[in-house]
CSV table of C-alpha atoms in Angstrom, one decimal:
chain,number,residue,atom,x,y,z
A,1,UNK,CA,1.6,-15.7,-6.6
A,2,UNK,CA,2.7,-12.7,-8.5
A,3,UNK,CA,2.2,-9.4,-7.1
A,4,UNK,CA,1.0,-6.8,-9.6
A,5,UNK,CA,0.7,-3.1,-8.9
A,6,UNK,CA,-1.6,-0.8,-11.0
A,7,UNK,CA,-0.5,2.7,-9.9
A,8,UNK,CA,2.9,3.3,-8.7
A,9,UNK,CA,2.3,6.7,-7.0
A,10,UNK,CA,3.0,7.3,-3.3
A,11,UNK,CA,1.0,4.2,-1.8
A,12,UNK,CA,1.6,1.8,-4.6
A,13,UNK,CA,5.3,2.8,-4.7
A,14,UNK,CA,5.6,2.4,-1.2
A,15,UNK,CA,4.2,-1.3,-1.1
A,16,UNK,CA,6.2,-2.2,-4.1
A,17,UNK,CA,9.3,-1.1,-2.5
A,18,UNK,CA,8.6,-3.1,0.7
A,19,UNK,CA,7.6,-6.2,-1.3
A,20,UNK,CA,10.7,-6.0,-3.3
A,21,UNK,CA,12.9,-6.6,-0.1
A,22,UNK,CA,11.3,-10.0,0.4
A,23,UNK,CA,10.5,-11.3,-3.0
A,24,UNK,CA,12.3,-11.9,-6.4
A,25,UNK,CA,11.8,-8.8,-8.5
A,26,UNK,CA,10.7,-10.9,-11.4
A,27,UNK,CA,7.6,-11.8,-9.4
A,28,UNK,CA,6.3,-8.2,-9.0
A,29,UNK,CA,4.7,-6.4,-12.0
A,30,UNK,CA,4.3,-2.7,-12.2
A,31,UNK,CA,1.8,-0.7,-14.3
A,32,UNK,CA,1.1,3.0,-14.3
A,33,UNK,CA,-1.0,5.5,-16.3
A,34,UNK,CA,2.3,7.0,-17.2
A,35,UNK,CA,4.3,4.2,-18.2
A,36,UNK,CA,7.7,5.9,-17.6
A,37,UNK,CA,6.9,6.2,-14.0
A,38,UNK,CA,6.5,2.3,-13.7
A,39,UNK,CA,9.5,2.0,-15.9
A,40,UNK,CA,11.7,4.0,-13.5
A,41,UNK,CA,10.4,2.3,-10.4
A,42,UNK,CA,11.0,-1.2,-12.1
A,43,UNK,CA,14.6,-0.3,-12.9
A,44,UNK,CA,15.1,0.8,-9.2
A,45,UNK,CA,13.7,-2.4,-7.6
A,46,UNK,CA,14.6,-4.9,-10.3
A,47,UNK,CA,10.7,-5.5,-11.1
A,48,UNK,CA,8.9,-5.7,-14.4
A,49,UNK,CA,7.2,-2.9,-15.8
A,50,UNK,CA,4.1,-4.2,-17.8
A,51,UNK,CA,0.7,-2.9,-19.1
A,52,UNK,CA,-2.5,-2.8,-16.9
A,53,UNK,CA,-3.8,-5.6,-18.9
A,54,UNK,CA,-0.8,-7.8,-18.2
A,55,UNK,CA,-1.2,-7.4,-14.5
A,56,UNK,CA,-5.0,-8.2,-14.8
A,57,UNK,CA,-4.1,-11.3,-16.8
A,58,UNK,CA,-1.2,-12.8,-14.7
A,59,UNK,CA,-1.0,-11.6,-11.3
A,60,UNK,CA,-2.4,-13.3,-8.2
A,61,UNK,CA,-2.6,-10.2,-6.1
A,62,UNK,CA,-3.7,-7.0,-7.9
A,63,UNK,CA,-3.0,-4.0,-5.9
A,64,UNK,CA,-5.2,-1.2,-7.1
A,65,UNK,CA,-3.4,2.0,-6.5
A,66,UNK,CA,-5.3,4.5,-8.6
A,67,UNK,CA,-7.3,7.5,-7.0
A,68,UNK,CA,-10.8,6.7,-5.8
A,69,UNK,CA,-12.2,8.7,-8.5
A,70,UNK,CA,-10.5,6.6,-11.0
A,71,UNK,CA,-11.3,3.1,-9.7
A,72,UNK,CA,-14.6,2.5,-11.5
A,73,UNK,CA,-13.0,3.1,-15.0
A,74,UNK,CA,-10.1,1.0,-14.0
A,75,UNK,CA,-12.4,-1.9,-13.0
A,76,UNK,CA,-14.6,-1.5,-16.0
A,77,UNK,CA,-11.6,-1.9,-18.2
A,78,UNK,CA,-10.1,-4.9,-16.5
A,79,UNK,CA,-13.5,-6.8,-15.8
A,80,UNK,CA,-13.7,-8.7,-19.0
A,81,UNK,CA,-10.0,-10.0,-18.2
A,82,UNK,CA,-10.7,-11.0,-14.8
A,83,UNK,CA,-13.9,-12.9,-15.9
A,84,UNK,CA,-12.0,-14.8,-18.2
A,85,UNK,CA,-9.5,-16.1,-15.7
A,86,UNK,CA,-9.8,-19.6,-14.3
A,87,UNK,CA,-7.1,-19.3,-11.7
A,88,UNK,CA,-7.1,-17.9,-8.4
A,89,UNK,CA,-6.5,-14.1,-7.8
A,90,UNK,CA,-7.4,-11.2,-5.4
A,91,UNK,CA,-8.0,-7.6,-5.8
A,92,UNK,CA,-6.2,-5.5,-3.1
A,93,UNK,CA,-7.7,-2.1,-3.0
A,94,UNK,CA,-6.1,0.8,-1.3
A,95,UNK,CA,-8.5,3.6,-2.5
A,96,UNK,CA,-9.5,5.7,0.5
A,97,UNK,CA,-13.3,5.7,1.3
A,98,UNK,CA,-14.2,3.0,-1.2
A,99,UNK,CA,-15.6,0.0,0.7
A,100,UNK,CA,-15.5,-3.7,-0.3
A,101,UNK,CA,-18.7,-3.7,-1.6
A,102,UNK,CA,-18.2,-0.6,-3.8
A,103,UNK,CA,-15.2,-2.4,-5.4
A,104,UNK,CA,-17.3,-5.4,-6.1
A,105,UNK,CA,-20.0,-3.1,-7.7
A,106,UNK,CA,-17.4,-1.4,-10.0
A,107,UNK,CA,-16.1,-5.0,-11.0
A,108,UNK,CA,-19.6,-6.0,-11.8
A,109,UNK,CA,-19.5,-9.2,-9.9
A,110,UNK,CA,-18.5,-10.6,-6.4
A,111,UNK,CA,-14.6,-11.1,-6.4
A,112,UNK,CA,-12.1,-11.8,-3.6
A,113,UNK,CA,-11.4,-8.3,-2.3
A,114,UNK,CA,-8.8,-7.3,0.4
A,115,UNK,CA,-9.3,-3.6,1.5
A,116,UNK,CA,-6.1,-2.0,2.7
A,117,UNK,CA,-5.2,1.4,4.3
A,118,UNK,CA,-1.4,1.7,4.1
A,119,UNK,CA,0.9,4.8,4.9
A,120,UNK,CA,4.0,6.0,3.2
A,121,UNK,CA,6.6,4.5,6.0
A,122,UNK,CA,5.5,1.2,4.5
A,123,UNK,CA,8.3,1.9,2.0
A,124,UNK,CA,10.9,1.4,4.6
A,125,UNK,CA,9.2,-1.4,6.6
A,126,UNK,CA,7.8,0.9,9.3
A,127,UNK,CA,4.3,1.2,8.0
A,128,UNK,CA,1.0,0.5,9.3
A,129,UNK,CA,-1.6,-1.3,7.1
A,130,UNK,CA,-5.1,-1.9,8.4
A,131,UNK,CA,-7.0,-4.5,6.3
A,132,UNK,CA,-10.3,-6.4,5.9
A,133,UNK,CA,-11.6,-8.6,3.3
A,134,UNK,CA,-14.8,-10.2,2.0
A,135,UNK,CA,-15.7,-13.8,2.6
A,136,UNK,CA,-14.3,-14.8,-0.9
A,137,UNK,CA,-10.9,-14.5,0.2
A,138,UNK,CA,-9.7,-17.9,1.3
A,139,UNK,CA,-7.8,-18.1,4.7
A,140,UNK,CA,-4.7,-19.9,3.2
A,141,UNK,CA,-4.5,-17.0,0.3
A,142,UNK,CA,-4.9,-14.3,3.2
A,143,UNK,CA,-2.1,-15.9,5.3
A,144,UNK,CA,0.3,-16.1,2.1
A,145,UNK,CA,-0.7,-12.3,1.4
A,146,UNK,CA,0.2,-11.4,5.0
A,147,UNK,CA,3.5,-13.1,4.8
A,148,UNK,CA,4.3,-11.4,1.6
A,149,UNK,CA,3.3,-8.0,2.9
A,150,UNK,CA,5.2,-8.6,6.4
A,151,UNK,CA,8.1,-6.4,5.4
A,152,UNK,CA,5.8,-3.5,5.1
A,153,UNK,CA,5.6,-3.1,8.9
A,154,UNK,CA,2.4,-3.7,11.0
A,155,UNK,CA,-0.5,-5.4,9.3
A,156,UNK,CA,-3.7,-5.5,11.6
A,157,UNK,CA,-7.1,-6.8,10.8
A,158,UNK,CA,-9.8,-4.1,11.6
A,159,UNK,CA,-13.7,-4.1,11.1
A,160,UNK,CA,-14.4,-2.2,7.9
A,161,UNK,CA,-16.6,0.4,9.6
A,162,UNK,CA,-13.4,1.6,11.6
A,163,UNK,CA,-10.9,1.6,8.6
A,164,UNK,CA,-11.5,5.2,7.6
A,165,UNK,CA,-11.2,6.5,11.3
A,166,UNK,CA,-8.1,4.3,11.8
A,167,UNK,CA,-6.5,5.6,8.5
A,168,UNK,CA,-6.8,9.1,9.7
A,169,UNK,CA,-4.3,8.3,12.3
A,170,UNK,CA,-1.7,6.3,10.5
A,171,UNK,CA,-2.3,7.4,6.8
A,172,UNK,CA,-2.5,11.2,7.6
A,173,UNK,CA,-0.4,11.0,10.8
A,174,UNK,CA,3.1,10.9,9.1
A,175,UNK,CA,2.3,14.6,7.9
A,176,UNK,CA,1.7,15.9,11.4
A,177,UNK,CA,4.8,14.2,12.6
A,178,UNK,CA,6.8,15.9,10.0
A,179,UNK,CA,5.3,19.1,11.0
A,180,UNK,CA,6.1,18.5,14.7
A,181,UNK,CA,9.6,17.4,13.8
A,182,UNK,CA,10.3,20.4,11.8
A,183,UNK,CA,9.0,22.7,14.6
A,184,UNK,CA,11.1,21.0,17.2
A,185,UNK,CA,14.3,21.4,14.9
A,186,UNK,CA,13.5,24.9,14.3
A,187,UNK,CA,13.4,25.8,17.9
A,188,UNK,CA,16.9,24.2,18.3
A,189,UNK,CA,18.2,26.1,15.3
A,190,UNK,CA,17.0,29.3,16.8
A,191,UNK,CA,19.1,28.6,19.8
A,192,UNK,CA,22.2,28.2,17.6
A,193,UNK,CA,22.3,24.2,16.8
A,194,UNK,CA,23.3,23.3,13.3
A,195,UNK,CA,20.2,22.5,11.3
A,196,UNK,CA,21.6,19.1,10.2
A,197,UNK,CA,22.1,18.3,14.0
A,198,UNK,CA,18.8,19.6,15.0
A,199,UNK,CA,16.9,17.4,12.6
A,200,UNK,CA,18.8,14.3,13.7
A,201,UNK,CA,18.2,15.1,17.3
A,202,UNK,CA,14.4,15.8,16.7
A,203,UNK,CA,14.0,12.7,14.5
A,204,UNK,CA,15.8,10.3,17.0
A,205,UNK,CA,14.0,11.7,20.0
A,206,UNK,CA,10.7,11.0,18.1
A,207,UNK,CA,11.7,7.4,17.2
A,208,UNK,CA,13.0,6.7,20.7
A,209,UNK,CA,9.8,8.1,22.3
A,210,UNK,CA,7.7,5.8,20.1
A,211,UNK,CA,9.7,2.8,20.8
A,212,UNK,CA,9.7,3.4,24.4
A,213,UNK,CA,5.8,3.9,24.3
A,214,UNK,CA,5.4,0.5,22.5
A,215,UNK,CA,7.5,-1.2,25.3
């Protein structure tokens, strides 16, 4: 099924970049409040920049990448389009703090919903995505979705009650890693190591330590 991204900011853009590595760009539709932003990303990835309505009408997976406070307005806007569809589709929400039940409530009816919490390293295939879904998401559809999202990195099913806590680790975690990496490099620079080398040493040390831990 076609992948449609409504919202191409940090999270939506990261997922689109990962998906573009595994899928034909013609099957990925991008829409954004600022059309030029979607057009620029589409040109970069070889995807299609379209309207929100076109995503709602044609895509099998609708990635909802708008800010949580904008979600109600978006779903109210596209609800009539979704209600008129006779084919299969799934809403994929990445809005922090909004439960599956809340998404259904905004849509005004029960629809297949997958809730995800990605992080920015998803863009380079090293991300972490916790997910859960409601009972309307067919097992075969979920399997296909997981295959499409595999280039993102780790996808892990988690009880919805734990997603907020888990995303505090993987979603906010990169920012803390960057602060630590910067501080480690600064220490080396203070001792005379060229900054470019200090950054490389600190980053590779972080990568190696994480890989060793996982092994």
